[in-house]
CSV table of N, CA and C in Angstrom, one decimal:
chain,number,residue,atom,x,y,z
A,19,UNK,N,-48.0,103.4,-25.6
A,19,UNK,CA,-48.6,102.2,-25.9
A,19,UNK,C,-47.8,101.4,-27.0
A,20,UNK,N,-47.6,100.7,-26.6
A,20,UNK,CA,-46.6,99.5,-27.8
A,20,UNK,C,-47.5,98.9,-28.2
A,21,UNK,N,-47.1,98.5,-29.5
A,21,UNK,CA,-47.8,97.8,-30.8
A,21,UNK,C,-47.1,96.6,-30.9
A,22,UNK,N,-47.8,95.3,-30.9
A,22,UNK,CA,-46.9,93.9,-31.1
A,22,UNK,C,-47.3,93.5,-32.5
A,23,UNK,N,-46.0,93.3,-33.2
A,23,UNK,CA,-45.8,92.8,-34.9
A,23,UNK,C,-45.3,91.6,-34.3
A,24,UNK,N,-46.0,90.7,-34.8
A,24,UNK,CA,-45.3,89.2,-34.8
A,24,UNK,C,-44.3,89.0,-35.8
A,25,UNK,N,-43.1,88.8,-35.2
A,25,UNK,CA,-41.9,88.3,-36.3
A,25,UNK,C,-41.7,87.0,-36.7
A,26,UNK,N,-41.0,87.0,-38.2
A,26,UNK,CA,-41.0,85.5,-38.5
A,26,UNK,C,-39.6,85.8,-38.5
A,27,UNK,N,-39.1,84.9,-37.2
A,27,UNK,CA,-37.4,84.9,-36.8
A,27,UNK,C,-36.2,84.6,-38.1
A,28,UNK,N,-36.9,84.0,-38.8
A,28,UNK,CA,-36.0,82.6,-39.6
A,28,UNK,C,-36.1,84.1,-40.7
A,29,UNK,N,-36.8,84.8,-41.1
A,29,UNK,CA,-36.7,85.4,-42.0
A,29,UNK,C,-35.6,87.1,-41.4
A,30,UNK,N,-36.6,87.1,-40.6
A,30,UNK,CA,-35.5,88.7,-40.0
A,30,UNK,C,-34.0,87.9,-39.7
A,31,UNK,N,-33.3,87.0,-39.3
A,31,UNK,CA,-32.2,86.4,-39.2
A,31,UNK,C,-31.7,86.3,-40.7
A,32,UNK,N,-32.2,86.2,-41.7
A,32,UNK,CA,-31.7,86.0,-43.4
A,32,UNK,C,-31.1,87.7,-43.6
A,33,UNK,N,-32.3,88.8,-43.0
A,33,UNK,CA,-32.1,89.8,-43.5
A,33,UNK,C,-31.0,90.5,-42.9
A,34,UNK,N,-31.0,90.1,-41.6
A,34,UNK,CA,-29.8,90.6,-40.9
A,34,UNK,C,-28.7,90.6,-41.2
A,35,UNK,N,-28.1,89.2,-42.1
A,35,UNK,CA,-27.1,88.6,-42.2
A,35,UNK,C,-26.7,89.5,-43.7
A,36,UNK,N,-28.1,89.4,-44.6
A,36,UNK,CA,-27.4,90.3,-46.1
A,36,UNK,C,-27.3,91.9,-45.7
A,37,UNK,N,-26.2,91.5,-46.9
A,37,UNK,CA,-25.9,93.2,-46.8
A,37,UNK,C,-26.2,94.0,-48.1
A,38,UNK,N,-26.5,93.0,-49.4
A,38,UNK,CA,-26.7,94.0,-50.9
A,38,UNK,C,-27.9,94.1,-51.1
A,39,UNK,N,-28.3,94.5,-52.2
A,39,UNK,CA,-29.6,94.0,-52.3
A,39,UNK,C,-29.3,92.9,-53.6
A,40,UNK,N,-28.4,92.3,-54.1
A,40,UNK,CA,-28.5,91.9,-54.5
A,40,UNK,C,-28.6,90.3,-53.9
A,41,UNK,N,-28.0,90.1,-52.7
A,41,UNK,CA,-28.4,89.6,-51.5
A,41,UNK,C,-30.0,89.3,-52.1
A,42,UNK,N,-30.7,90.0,-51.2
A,42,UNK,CA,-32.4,89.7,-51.3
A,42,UNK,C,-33.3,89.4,-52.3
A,43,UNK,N,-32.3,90.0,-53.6
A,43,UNK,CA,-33.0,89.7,-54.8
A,43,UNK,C,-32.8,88.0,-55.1
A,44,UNK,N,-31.7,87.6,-54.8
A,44,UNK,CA,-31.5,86.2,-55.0
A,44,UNK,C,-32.5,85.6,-54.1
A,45,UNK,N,-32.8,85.7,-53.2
A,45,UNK,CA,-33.4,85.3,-51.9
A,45,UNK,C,-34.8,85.3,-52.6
A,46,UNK,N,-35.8,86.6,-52.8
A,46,UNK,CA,-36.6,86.1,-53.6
A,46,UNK,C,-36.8,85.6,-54.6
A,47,UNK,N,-36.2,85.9,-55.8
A,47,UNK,CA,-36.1,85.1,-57.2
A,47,UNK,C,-34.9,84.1,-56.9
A,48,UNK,N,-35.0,83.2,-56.7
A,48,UNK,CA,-33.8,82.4,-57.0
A,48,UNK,C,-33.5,81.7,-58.5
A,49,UNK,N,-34.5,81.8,-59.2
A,49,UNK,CA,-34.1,81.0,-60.4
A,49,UNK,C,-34.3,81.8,-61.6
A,50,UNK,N,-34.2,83.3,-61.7
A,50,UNK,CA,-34.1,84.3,-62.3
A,50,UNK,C,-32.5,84.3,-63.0
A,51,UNK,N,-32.4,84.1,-64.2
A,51,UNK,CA,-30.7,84.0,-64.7
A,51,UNK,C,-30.1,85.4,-65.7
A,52,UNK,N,-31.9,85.8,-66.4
A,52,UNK,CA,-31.3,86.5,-67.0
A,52,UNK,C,-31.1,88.4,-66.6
A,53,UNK,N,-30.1,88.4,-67.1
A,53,UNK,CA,-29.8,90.2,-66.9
A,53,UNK,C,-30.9,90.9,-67.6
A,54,UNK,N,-30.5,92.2,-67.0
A,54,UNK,CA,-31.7,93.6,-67.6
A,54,UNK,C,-31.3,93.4,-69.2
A,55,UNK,N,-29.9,93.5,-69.5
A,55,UNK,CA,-29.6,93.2,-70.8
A,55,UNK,C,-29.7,92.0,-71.3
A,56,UNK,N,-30.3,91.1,-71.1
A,56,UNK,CA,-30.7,89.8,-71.7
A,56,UNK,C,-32.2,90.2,-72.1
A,57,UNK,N,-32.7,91.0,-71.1
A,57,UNK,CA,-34.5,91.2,-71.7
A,57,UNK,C,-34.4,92.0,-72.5
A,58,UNK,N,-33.7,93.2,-72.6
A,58,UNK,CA,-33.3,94.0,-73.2
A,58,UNK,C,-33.3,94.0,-74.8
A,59,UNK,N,-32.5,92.8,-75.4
A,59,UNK,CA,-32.1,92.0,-76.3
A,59,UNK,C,-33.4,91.3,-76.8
A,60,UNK,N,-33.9,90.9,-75.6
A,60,UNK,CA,-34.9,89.8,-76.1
A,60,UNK,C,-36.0,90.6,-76.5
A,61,UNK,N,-36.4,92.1,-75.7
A,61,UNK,CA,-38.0,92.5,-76.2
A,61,UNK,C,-37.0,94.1,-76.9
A,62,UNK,N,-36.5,94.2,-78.2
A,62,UNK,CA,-36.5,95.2,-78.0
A,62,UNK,C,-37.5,96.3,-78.2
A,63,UNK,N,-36.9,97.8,-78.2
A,63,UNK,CA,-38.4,98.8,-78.3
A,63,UNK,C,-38.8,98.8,-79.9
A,64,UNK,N,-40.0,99.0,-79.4
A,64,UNK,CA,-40.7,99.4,-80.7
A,64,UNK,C,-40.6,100.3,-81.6
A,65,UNK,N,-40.8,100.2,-82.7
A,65,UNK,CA,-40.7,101.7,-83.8
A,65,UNK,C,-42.5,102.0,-84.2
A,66,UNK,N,-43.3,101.1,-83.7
A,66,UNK,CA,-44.8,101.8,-84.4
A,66,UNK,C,-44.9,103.1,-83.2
A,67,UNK,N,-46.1,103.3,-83.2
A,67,UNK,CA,-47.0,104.2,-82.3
A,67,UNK,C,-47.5,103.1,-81.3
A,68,UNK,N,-47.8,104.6,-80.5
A,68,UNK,CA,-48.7,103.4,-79.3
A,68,UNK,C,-50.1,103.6,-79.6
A,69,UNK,N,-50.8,102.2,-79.4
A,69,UNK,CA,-52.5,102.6,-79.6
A,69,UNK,C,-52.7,101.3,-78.3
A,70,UNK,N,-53.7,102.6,-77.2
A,70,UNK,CA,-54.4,102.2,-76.4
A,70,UNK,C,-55.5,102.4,-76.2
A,71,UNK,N,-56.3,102.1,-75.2
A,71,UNK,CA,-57.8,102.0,-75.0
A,71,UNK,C,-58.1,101.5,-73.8
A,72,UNK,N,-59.5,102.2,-73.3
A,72,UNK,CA,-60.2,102.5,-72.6
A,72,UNK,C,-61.5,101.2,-73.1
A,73,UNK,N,-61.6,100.4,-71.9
A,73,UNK,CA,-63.3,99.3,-72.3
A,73,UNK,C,-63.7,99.0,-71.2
A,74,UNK,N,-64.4,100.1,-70.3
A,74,UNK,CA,-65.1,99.9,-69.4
A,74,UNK,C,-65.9,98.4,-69.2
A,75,UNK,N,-66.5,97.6,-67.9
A,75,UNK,CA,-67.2,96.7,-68.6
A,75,UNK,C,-68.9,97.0,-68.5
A,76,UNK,N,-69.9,96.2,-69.4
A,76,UNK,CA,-71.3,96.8,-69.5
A,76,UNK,C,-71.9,96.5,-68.0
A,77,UNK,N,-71.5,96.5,-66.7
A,77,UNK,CA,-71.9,96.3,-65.5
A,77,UNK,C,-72.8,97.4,-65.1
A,78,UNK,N,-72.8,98.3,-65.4
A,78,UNK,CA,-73.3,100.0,-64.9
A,78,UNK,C,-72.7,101.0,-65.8
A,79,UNK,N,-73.2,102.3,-64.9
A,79,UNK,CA,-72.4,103.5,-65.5
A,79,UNK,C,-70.8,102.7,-65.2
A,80,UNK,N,-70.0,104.2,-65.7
A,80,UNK,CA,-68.7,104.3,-65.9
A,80,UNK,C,-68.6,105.4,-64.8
A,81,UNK,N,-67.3,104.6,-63.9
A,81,UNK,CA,-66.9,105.3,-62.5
A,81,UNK,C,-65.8,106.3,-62.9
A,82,UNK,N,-65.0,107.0,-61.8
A,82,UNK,CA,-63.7,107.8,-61.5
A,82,UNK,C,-63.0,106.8,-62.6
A,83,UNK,N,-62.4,105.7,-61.8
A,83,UNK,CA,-61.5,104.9,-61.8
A,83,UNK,C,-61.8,104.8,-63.2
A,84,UNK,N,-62.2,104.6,-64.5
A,84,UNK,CA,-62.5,104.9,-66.1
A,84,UNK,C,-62.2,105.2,-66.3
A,85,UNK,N,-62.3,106.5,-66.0
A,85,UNK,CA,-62.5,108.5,-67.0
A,85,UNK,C,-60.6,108.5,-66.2
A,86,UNK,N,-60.1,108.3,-65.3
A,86,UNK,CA,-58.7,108.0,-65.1
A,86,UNK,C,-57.9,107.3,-65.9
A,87,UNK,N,-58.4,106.0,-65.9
A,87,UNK,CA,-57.0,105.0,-66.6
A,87,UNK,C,-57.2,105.6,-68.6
A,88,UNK,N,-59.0,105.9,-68.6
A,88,UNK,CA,-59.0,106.7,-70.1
A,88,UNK,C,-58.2,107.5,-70.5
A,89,UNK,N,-58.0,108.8,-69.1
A,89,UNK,CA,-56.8,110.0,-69.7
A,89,UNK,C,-55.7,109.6,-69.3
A,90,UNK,N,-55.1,108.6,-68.7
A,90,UNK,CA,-53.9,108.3,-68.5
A,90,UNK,C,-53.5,107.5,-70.4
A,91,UNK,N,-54.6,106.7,-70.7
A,91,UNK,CA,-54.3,106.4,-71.8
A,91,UNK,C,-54.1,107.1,-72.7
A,92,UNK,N,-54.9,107.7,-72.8
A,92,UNK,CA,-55.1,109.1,-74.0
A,92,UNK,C,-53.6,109.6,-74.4
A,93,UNK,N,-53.3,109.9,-73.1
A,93,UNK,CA,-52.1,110.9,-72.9
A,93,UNK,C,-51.0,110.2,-73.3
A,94,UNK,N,-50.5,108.5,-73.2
A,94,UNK,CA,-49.4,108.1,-73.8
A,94,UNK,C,-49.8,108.0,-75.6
A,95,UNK,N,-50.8,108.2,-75.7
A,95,UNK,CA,-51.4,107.8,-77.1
A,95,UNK,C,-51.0,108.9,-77.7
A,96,UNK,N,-51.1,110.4,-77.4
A,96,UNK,CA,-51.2,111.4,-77.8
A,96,UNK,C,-49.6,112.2,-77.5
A,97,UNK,N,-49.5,111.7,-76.8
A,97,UNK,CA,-47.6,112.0,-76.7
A,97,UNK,C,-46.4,111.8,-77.6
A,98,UNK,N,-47.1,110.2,-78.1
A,98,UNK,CA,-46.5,109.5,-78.8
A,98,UNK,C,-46.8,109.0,-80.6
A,99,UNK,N,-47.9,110.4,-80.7
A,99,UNK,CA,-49.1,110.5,-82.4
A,99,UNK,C,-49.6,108.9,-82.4
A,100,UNK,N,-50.0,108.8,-81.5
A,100,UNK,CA,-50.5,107.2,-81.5
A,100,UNK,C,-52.2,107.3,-81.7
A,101,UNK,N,-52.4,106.0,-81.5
A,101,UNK,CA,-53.9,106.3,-81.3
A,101,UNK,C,-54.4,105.5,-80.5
A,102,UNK,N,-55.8,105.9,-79.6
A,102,UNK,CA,-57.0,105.9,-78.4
A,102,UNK,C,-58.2,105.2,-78.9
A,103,UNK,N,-58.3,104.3,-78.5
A,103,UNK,CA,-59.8,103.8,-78.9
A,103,UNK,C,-60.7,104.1,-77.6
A,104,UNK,N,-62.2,104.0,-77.9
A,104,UNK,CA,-62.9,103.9,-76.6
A,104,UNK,C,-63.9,102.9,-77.3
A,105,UNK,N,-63.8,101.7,-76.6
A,105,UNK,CA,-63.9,100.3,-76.8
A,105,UNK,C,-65.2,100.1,-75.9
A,106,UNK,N,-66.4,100.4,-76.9
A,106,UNK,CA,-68.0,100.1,-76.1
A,106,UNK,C,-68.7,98.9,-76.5
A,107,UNK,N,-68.5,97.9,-75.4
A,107,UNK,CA,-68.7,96.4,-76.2
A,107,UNK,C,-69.6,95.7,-75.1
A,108,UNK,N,-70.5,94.9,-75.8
A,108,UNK,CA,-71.7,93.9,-74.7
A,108,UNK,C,-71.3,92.5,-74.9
A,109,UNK,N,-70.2,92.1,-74.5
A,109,UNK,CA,-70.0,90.9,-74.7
A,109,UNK,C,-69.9,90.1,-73.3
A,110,UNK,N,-70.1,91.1,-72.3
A,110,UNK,CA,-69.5,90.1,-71.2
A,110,UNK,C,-71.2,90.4,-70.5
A,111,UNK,N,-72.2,89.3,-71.4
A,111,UNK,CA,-74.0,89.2,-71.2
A,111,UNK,C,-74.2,88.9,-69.9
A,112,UNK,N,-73.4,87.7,-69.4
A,112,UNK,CA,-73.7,87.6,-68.0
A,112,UNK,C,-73.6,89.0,-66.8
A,113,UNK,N,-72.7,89.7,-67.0
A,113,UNK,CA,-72.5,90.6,-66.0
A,113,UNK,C,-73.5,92.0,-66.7
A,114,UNK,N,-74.2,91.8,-67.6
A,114,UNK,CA,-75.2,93.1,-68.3
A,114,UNK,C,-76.2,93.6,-67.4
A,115,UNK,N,-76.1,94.8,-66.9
A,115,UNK,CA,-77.1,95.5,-65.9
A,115,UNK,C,-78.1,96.3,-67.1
A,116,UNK,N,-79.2,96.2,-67.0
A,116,UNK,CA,-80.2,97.2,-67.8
A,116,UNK,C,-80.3,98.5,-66.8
């Protein structure tokens, strides 16, 4: 059984023709000038700790997807002697489930 993908000709004819990827990168960004080492320069790294957090919103309980991005945070926070907040806040009154 064959499966029909509609092609956009004008674009598979661009891809055929490049060969780098730096080719395609221009193709999507075209007005991108600066190098990895220009950002580089511009943001360099930090010397604090890292402090993240976890702020479910007051819609309901707290799902999977919470108690996840929570220990994903934890864990850069604690890697790096940083610190973890868990950020329990009623500010967003319109979306407040009792």
């Amino acid at each position: 059984m064959d499966c029909f993908v509609p092609r956009n000709d004008f674009f598979y004819s661009h891809l055929s023709n490049m060969t780098t990827r730096t080719d395609i990168a221009n193709m999507i960004f075209p007005n991108v000038t600066e190098t990895i080492a220009d950002l580089q320069s511009k943001y360099p790294a930090r010397s604090e700790s890292v402090v993240t957090r976890v702020a479910p919103s007051p819609t309901g309980f707290m799902h999977l997807g919470n108690f996840y991005s929570g220990l994903i945070a934890n864990k850069f926070a604690t890697q790096d002697n940083g610190i973890f907040f868990i950020r329990i806040e009623d500010t967003d009154q319109k979306r407040l489930t009792e």
